[in-house]
Short mmCIF file of C-alpha atoms and ligand atoms in Angstrom, two decimals:
data_model
loop_
_atom_site.label_atom_id
_atom_site.label_comp_id
_atom_site.label_asym_id
_atom_site.label_seq_id
_atom_site.Cartn_x
_atom_site.Cartn_y
_atom_site.Cartn_z
CA UNK A 1 95.85 74.86 120.47
CA UNK A 2 95.44 77.49 118.44
CA UNK A 3 94.69 81.37 119.70
CA UNK A 4 91.03 82.75 118.77
CA UNK A 5 91.58 86.39 117.00
CA UNK A 6 89.50 88.56 115.61
CA UNK A 7 92.21 90.91 113.69
CA UNK A 8 91.01 94.13 111.87
CA UNK A 9 92.87 95.70 108.85
CA UNK A 10 92.47 99.15 108.48
CA UNK A 11 94.31 99.80 105.42
CA UNK A 12 95.10 103.35 104.02
CA UNK A 13 91.73 104.69 106.20
CA UNK A 14 91.65 105.87 109.40
CA UNK A 15 92.47 109.69 111.28
CA UNK A 16 92.98 110.81 114.55
CA UNK A 17 88.85 111.16 114.07
CA UNK A 18 89.07 107.07 114.15
CA UNK A 19 89.37 107.84 118.23
CA UNK A 20 85.59 107.72 118.85
CA UNK A 21 85.42 104.42 116.93
CA UNK A 22 88.52 102.60 119.12
CA UNK A 23 86.54 104.54 122.07
CA UNK A 24 82.63 102.44 120.90
CA UNK A 25 84.61 99.23 120.65
CA UNK A 26 86.73 99.33 124.28
CA UNK A 27 83.66 98.38 126.75
CA UNK A 28 82.55 95.16 125.23
CA UNK A 29 86.47 94.10 125.53
CA UNK A 30 86.23 92.90 129.09
CA UNK A 31 83.17 90.76 128.08
CA UNK A 32 85.36 88.29 125.85
CA UNK A 33 88.28 85.82 126.11
CA UNK A 34 89.25 85.69 122.41
CA UNK A 35 92.45 88.27 121.26
CA UNK A 36 90.82 91.31 119.48
CA UNK A 37 93.74 93.24 117.22
CA UNK A 38 93.50 96.12 114.89
CA UNK A 39 95.99 97.01 112.53
CA UNK A 40 96.25 100.80 111.49
CA UNK A 41 98.23 103.11 109.19
CA UNK A 42 101.14 103.34 110.88
CA UNK A 43 100.57 106.95 111.67
CA UNK A 44 97.93 105.45 113.99
CA UNK A 45 99.96 103.13 115.62
CA UNK A 46 100.98 105.35 118.66
CA UNK A 47 97.14 107.37 119.03
CA UNK A 48 95.86 104.04 119.09
CA UNK A 49 97.51 102.32 121.68
CA UNK A 50 96.64 105.39 124.01
CA UNK A 51 93.64 105.12 123.00
CA UNK A 52 93.77 101.20 123.76
CA UNK A 53 95.05 101.92 127.38
CA UNK A 54 93.79 99.43 130.00
CA UNK A 55 92.30 97.45 127.50
CA UNK A 56 93.31 94.12 126.08
CA UNK A 57 92.90 95.26 122.41
CA UNK A 58 95.70 94.38 121.03
CA UNK A 59 97.69 96.64 117.94
CA UNK A 60 99.74 95.73 115.50
CA UNK A 61 101.25 97.03 111.25
CA UNK A 62 100.26 96.75 108.44
CA UNK A 63 103.46 95.87 106.29
CA UNK A 64 107.59 96.34 108.12
CA UNK A 65 110.89 96.17 105.79
CA UNK A 66 112.95 93.32 105.95
CA UNK A 67 115.89 95.41 107.87
CA UNK A 68 116.48 97.02 111.13
CA UNK A 69 117.16 100.25 109.70
CA UNK A 70 118.84 102.29 107.58
CA UNK A 71 118.32 104.47 103.58
CA UNK A 72 115.02 102.95 103.31
CA UNK A 73 113.23 106.27 102.88
CA UNK A 74 109.46 105.99 103.27
CA UNK A 75 109.73 102.26 105.13
CA UNK A 76 109.53 101.45 108.33
CA UNK A 77 110.96 98.84 110.26
CA UNK A 78 109.83 95.75 112.49
CA UNK A 79 112.08 97.01 116.06
CA UNK A 80 109.97 100.84 114.70
CA UNK A 81 106.40 98.68 115.33
CA UNK A 82 107.46 97.32 118.04
CA UNK A 83 109.00 100.54 119.96
CA UNK A 84 105.32 102.14 119.20
CA UNK A 85 103.74 99.38 121.13
CA UNK A 86 102.11 97.21 118.01
CA UNK A 87 102.30 93.17 119.25
CA UNK A 88 101.89 91.85 115.83
CA UNK A 89 102.50 92.95 111.73
CA UNK A 90 100.62 91.55 108.62
CA UNK A 91 103.14 90.80 106.25
CA UNK A 92 102.21 89.62 102.80
CA UNK A 93 98.85 90.59 102.21
CA UNK A 94 97.80 90.46 98.40
CA UNK A 95 97.50 94.33 98.09
CA UNK A 96 101.21 93.73 98.89
CA UNK A 97 102.07 91.68 96.93
CA UNK A 98 100.14 92.99 93.78
CA UNK A 99 100.50 97.05 94.73
CA UNK A 100 104.70 96.63 95.85
CA UNK A 101 105.54 92.81 93.47
CA UNK A 102 106.16 91.04 97.49
CA UNK A 103 107.55 87.93 96.87
CA UNK A 104 107.27 85.20 99.30
CA UNK A 105 111.01 85.49 99.32
CA UNK A 106 110.61 89.44 100.39
CA UNK A 107 107.87 87.85 102.57
CA UNK A 108 110.21 85.43 104.20
CA UNK A 109 112.68 87.99 104.74
CA UNK A 110 109.88 89.99 106.56
CA UNK A 111 108.40 87.47 108.80
CA UNK A 112 111.79 86.98 109.97
CA UNK A 113 112.37 90.89 111.12
CA UNK A 114 109.18 90.39 112.94
CA UNK A 115 110.51 87.53 114.61
CA UNK A 116 113.66 89.43 115.50
CA UNK A 117 111.41 92.36 116.90
CA UNK A 118 109.34 89.72 118.99
CA UNK A 119 106.37 90.93 117.19
CA UNK A 120 103.70 88.43 115.87
CA UNK A 121 103.70 88.00 111.81
CA UNK A 122 100.00 87.65 110.36
CA UNK A 123 101.20 86.19 106.74
CA UNK A 124 98.77 86.36 104.22
CA UNK A 125 98.20 83.65 101.67
CA UNK A 126 95.06 83.14 99.14
CA UNK A 127 94.13 82.61 95.22
CA UNK A 128 93.18 84.84 92.69
CA UNK A 129 89.97 83.91 90.91
CA UNK A 130 91.85 82.44 88.14
CA UNK A 131 93.85 80.54 90.27
CA UNK A 132 91.09 79.19 91.62
CA UNK A 133 88.92 78.75 88.39
CA UNK A 134 92.08 76.38 87.21
CA UNK A 135 91.63 74.63 90.38
CA UNK A 136 95.23 75.82 91.50
CA UNK A 137 94.19 77.25 94.76
CA UNK A 138 95.76 74.47 97.10
CA UNK A 139 98.39 74.27 95.26
CA UNK A 140 98.67 78.74 94.99
CA UNK A 141 98.46 78.60 99.10
CA UNK A 142 100.98 75.25 99.44
CA UNK A 143 103.31 77.20 97.92
CA UNK A 144 103.25 80.20 99.59
CA UNK A 145 103.32 78.72 102.58
CA UNK A 146 106.38 76.79 101.39
CA UNK A 147 108.20 80.07 100.39
CA UNK A 148 106.82 83.04 103.09
CA UNK A 149 107.44 81.15 106.32
CA UNK A 150 111.36 80.86 107.89
CA UNK A 151 112.66 78.16 110.25
CA UNK A 152 112.00 78.24 113.72
CA UNK A 153 107.20 79.14 113.42
CA UNK A 154 105.79 78.99 116.47
CA UNK A 155 102.17 79.45 117.07
CA UNK A 156 103.27 82.20 119.37
CA UNK A 157 105.21 84.07 117.04
CA UNK A 158 103.08 83.57 113.57
CA UNK A 159 99.21 83.64 112.58
CA UNK A 160 98.28 82.46 109.04
CA UNK A 161 95.55 84.50 107.36
CA UNK A 162 94.06 82.47 104.19
CA UNK A 163 92.25 85.67 102.29
CA UNK A 164 91.23 84.76 98.57
CA UNK A 165 91.98 87.37 96.54
CA UNK A 166 88.69 87.58 94.96
CA UNK A 167 86.59 87.66 98.24
CA UNK A 168 89.05 90.90 99.59
CA UNK A 169 86.17 93.90 99.65
CA UNK A 170 84.24 92.23 96.68
CA UNK A 171 81.13 91.29 99.31
CA UNK A 172 81.68 88.24 97.91
CA UNK A 173 83.14 85.00 99.93
CA UNK A 174 83.89 80.97 99.44
CA UNK A 175 81.17 78.17 100.26
CA UNK A 176 81.61 77.34 103.84
CA UNK A 177 83.12 74.06 101.64
CA UNK A 178 85.74 75.92 100.21
CA UNK A 179 86.79 77.48 103.56
CA UNK A 180 87.33 74.39 105.14
CA UNK A 181 89.08 72.46 102.66
CA UNK A 182 91.68 75.18 102.18
CA UNK A 183 91.71 75.51 106.48
CA UNK A 184 91.89 71.48 106.36
CA UNK A 185 94.99 71.90 103.47
CA UNK A 186 96.96 74.65 105.67
CA UNK A 187 96.50 72.81 109.10
CA UNK A 188 97.77 69.49 107.28
CA UNK A 189 101.07 70.87 105.28
CA UNK A 190 101.68 73.29 108.71
CA UNK A 191 102.04 70.18 110.77
CA UNK A 192 103.67 68.37 108.28
CA UNK A 193 106.24 71.38 108.11
CA UNK A 194 106.30 71.44 112.00
CA UNK A 195 105.27 68.87 113.36
CA UNK A 196 103.05 69.10 116.49
CA UNK A 197 103.54 72.21 116.83
CA UNK A 198 101.92 73.44 113.53
CA UNK A 199 98.69 72.41 115.53
CA UNK A 200 99.06 75.80 117.77
CA UNK A 201 99.08 77.96 114.72
CA UNK A 202 95.76 80.10 114.88
CA UNK A 203 94.34 80.31 111.00
CA UNK A 204 92.82 83.35 109.74
CA UNK A 205 89.74 83.63 107.61
CA UNK A 206 89.79 87.09 105.48
CA UNK A 207 87.43 88.62 102.68
CA UNK A 208 84.36 89.70 103.07
CA UNK A 209 83.90 88.79 107.28
CA UNK A 210 80.81 90.20 108.01
CA UNK A 211 79.02 90.39 110.99
CA UNK A 212 76.21 88.48 109.01
CA UNK A 213 78.66 85.56 107.75
CA UNK A 214 80.72 85.76 110.42
CA UNK A 215 79.46 82.71 112.92
CA UNK A 216 78.96 80.21 110.11
CA UNK A 217 82.48 80.97 108.90
CA UNK A 218 83.67 80.23 112.96
CA UNK A 219 81.75 77.28 112.69
CA UNK A 220 84.17 76.01 110.06
CA UNK A 221 87.01 73.50 111.48
CA UNK A 222 89.97 75.09 111.82
CA UNK A 223 89.38 78.30 111.20
CA UNK A 224 90.40 80.21 114.31
CA UNK A 225 89.19 83.58 113.69
CA UNK A 226 89.13 85.77 111.22
CA UNK A 227 91.27 89.16 109.49
CA UNK A 228 88.56 91.90 108.46
CA UNK A 229 89.19 94.87 106.70
CA UNK A 230 86.01 96.91 105.88
CA UNK A 231 83.84 95.87 108.76
CA UNK A 232 86.72 96.48 111.30
CA UNK A 233 86.19 100.72 110.19
CA UNK A 234 82.82 100.23 112.49
CA UNK A 235 83.00 99.07 115.20
CA UNK A 236 79.13 98.20 115.55
CA UNK A 237 80.54 95.95 112.55
CA UNK A 238 83.93 94.65 114.32
CA UNK A 239 81.87 93.83 117.29
CA UNK A 240 79.37 91.96 116.36
CA UNK A 241 81.95 89.93 114.66
CA UNK A 242 84.22 89.73 117.78
CA UNK A 243 80.86 88.11 119.57
CA UNK A 244 80.37 85.79 116.84
CA UNK A 245 84.62 84.72 117.47
CA UNK A 246 83.74 83.94 121.53
CA UNK A 247 80.22 82.50 120.67
CA UNK A 248 82.16 79.95 118.71
P1 PGA B 1 87.74 92.80 103.77
O1 PGA B 1 89.21 92.86 103.74
O2 PGA B 1 87.27 92.38 104.73
O3 PGA B 1 87.22 94.03 103.03
O4 PGA B 1 87.10 91.77 102.31
C1 PGA B 1 89.76 91.69 104.22
C2 PGA B 1 91.26 92.18 104.13
O5 PGA B 1 92.05 92.57 102.46
O6 PGA B 1 92.22 91.83 105.44
#
């Protein structure tokens, strides 16, 4: 069975003043059964871990290098994230793919590094608007899955996030039918590739998830949670999404 997961991606936002948002989020943590994960910038992983101490709030990174250590100025490795208290790492986010030219092969190497460090890889896939308009959404997502996932993927070490690029930070979302079509396709693709284990991977939807649309999205079959950007920055918004997932 896939786990329900509400994941927040803070992107390049947050500072020591963000502690108040974590303090505001913590009281609800003991009331929910779904997993809750926040991925702050690397500068805040250690602090957020201590702010969340004593709660079930999980902390993750937003990227890692494929190597364990070495001469890679500005990069951080999967073992470093694990050492700082992270349990997860987002890999292959469309902003990494576009800002840093990350290819499926590079994402795959990072997933292998994450697995080796004992981190859960949250692997992002999703089509651009032009690709959807050309009727290629499933082809694009299928190719990203085929190219980004190494051998040894299980429901314990990998989560998939479907994030249509055109829905990220835009306030636009696909229809529930479109979300369902891609998530059904992802489940089928994963079970074709991994057999029964493919039914254990959590499939998150991401792209303009808000408290107001979360319940409808979580009611779509094969949607096991969300990867949330903007609405994860404020405890008041993120808590609404967590509650919607928990009730789904
Ligand atoms: P958004 O971002 O919720 O702000 O659209 C989602 C993401 O990029 O993970």
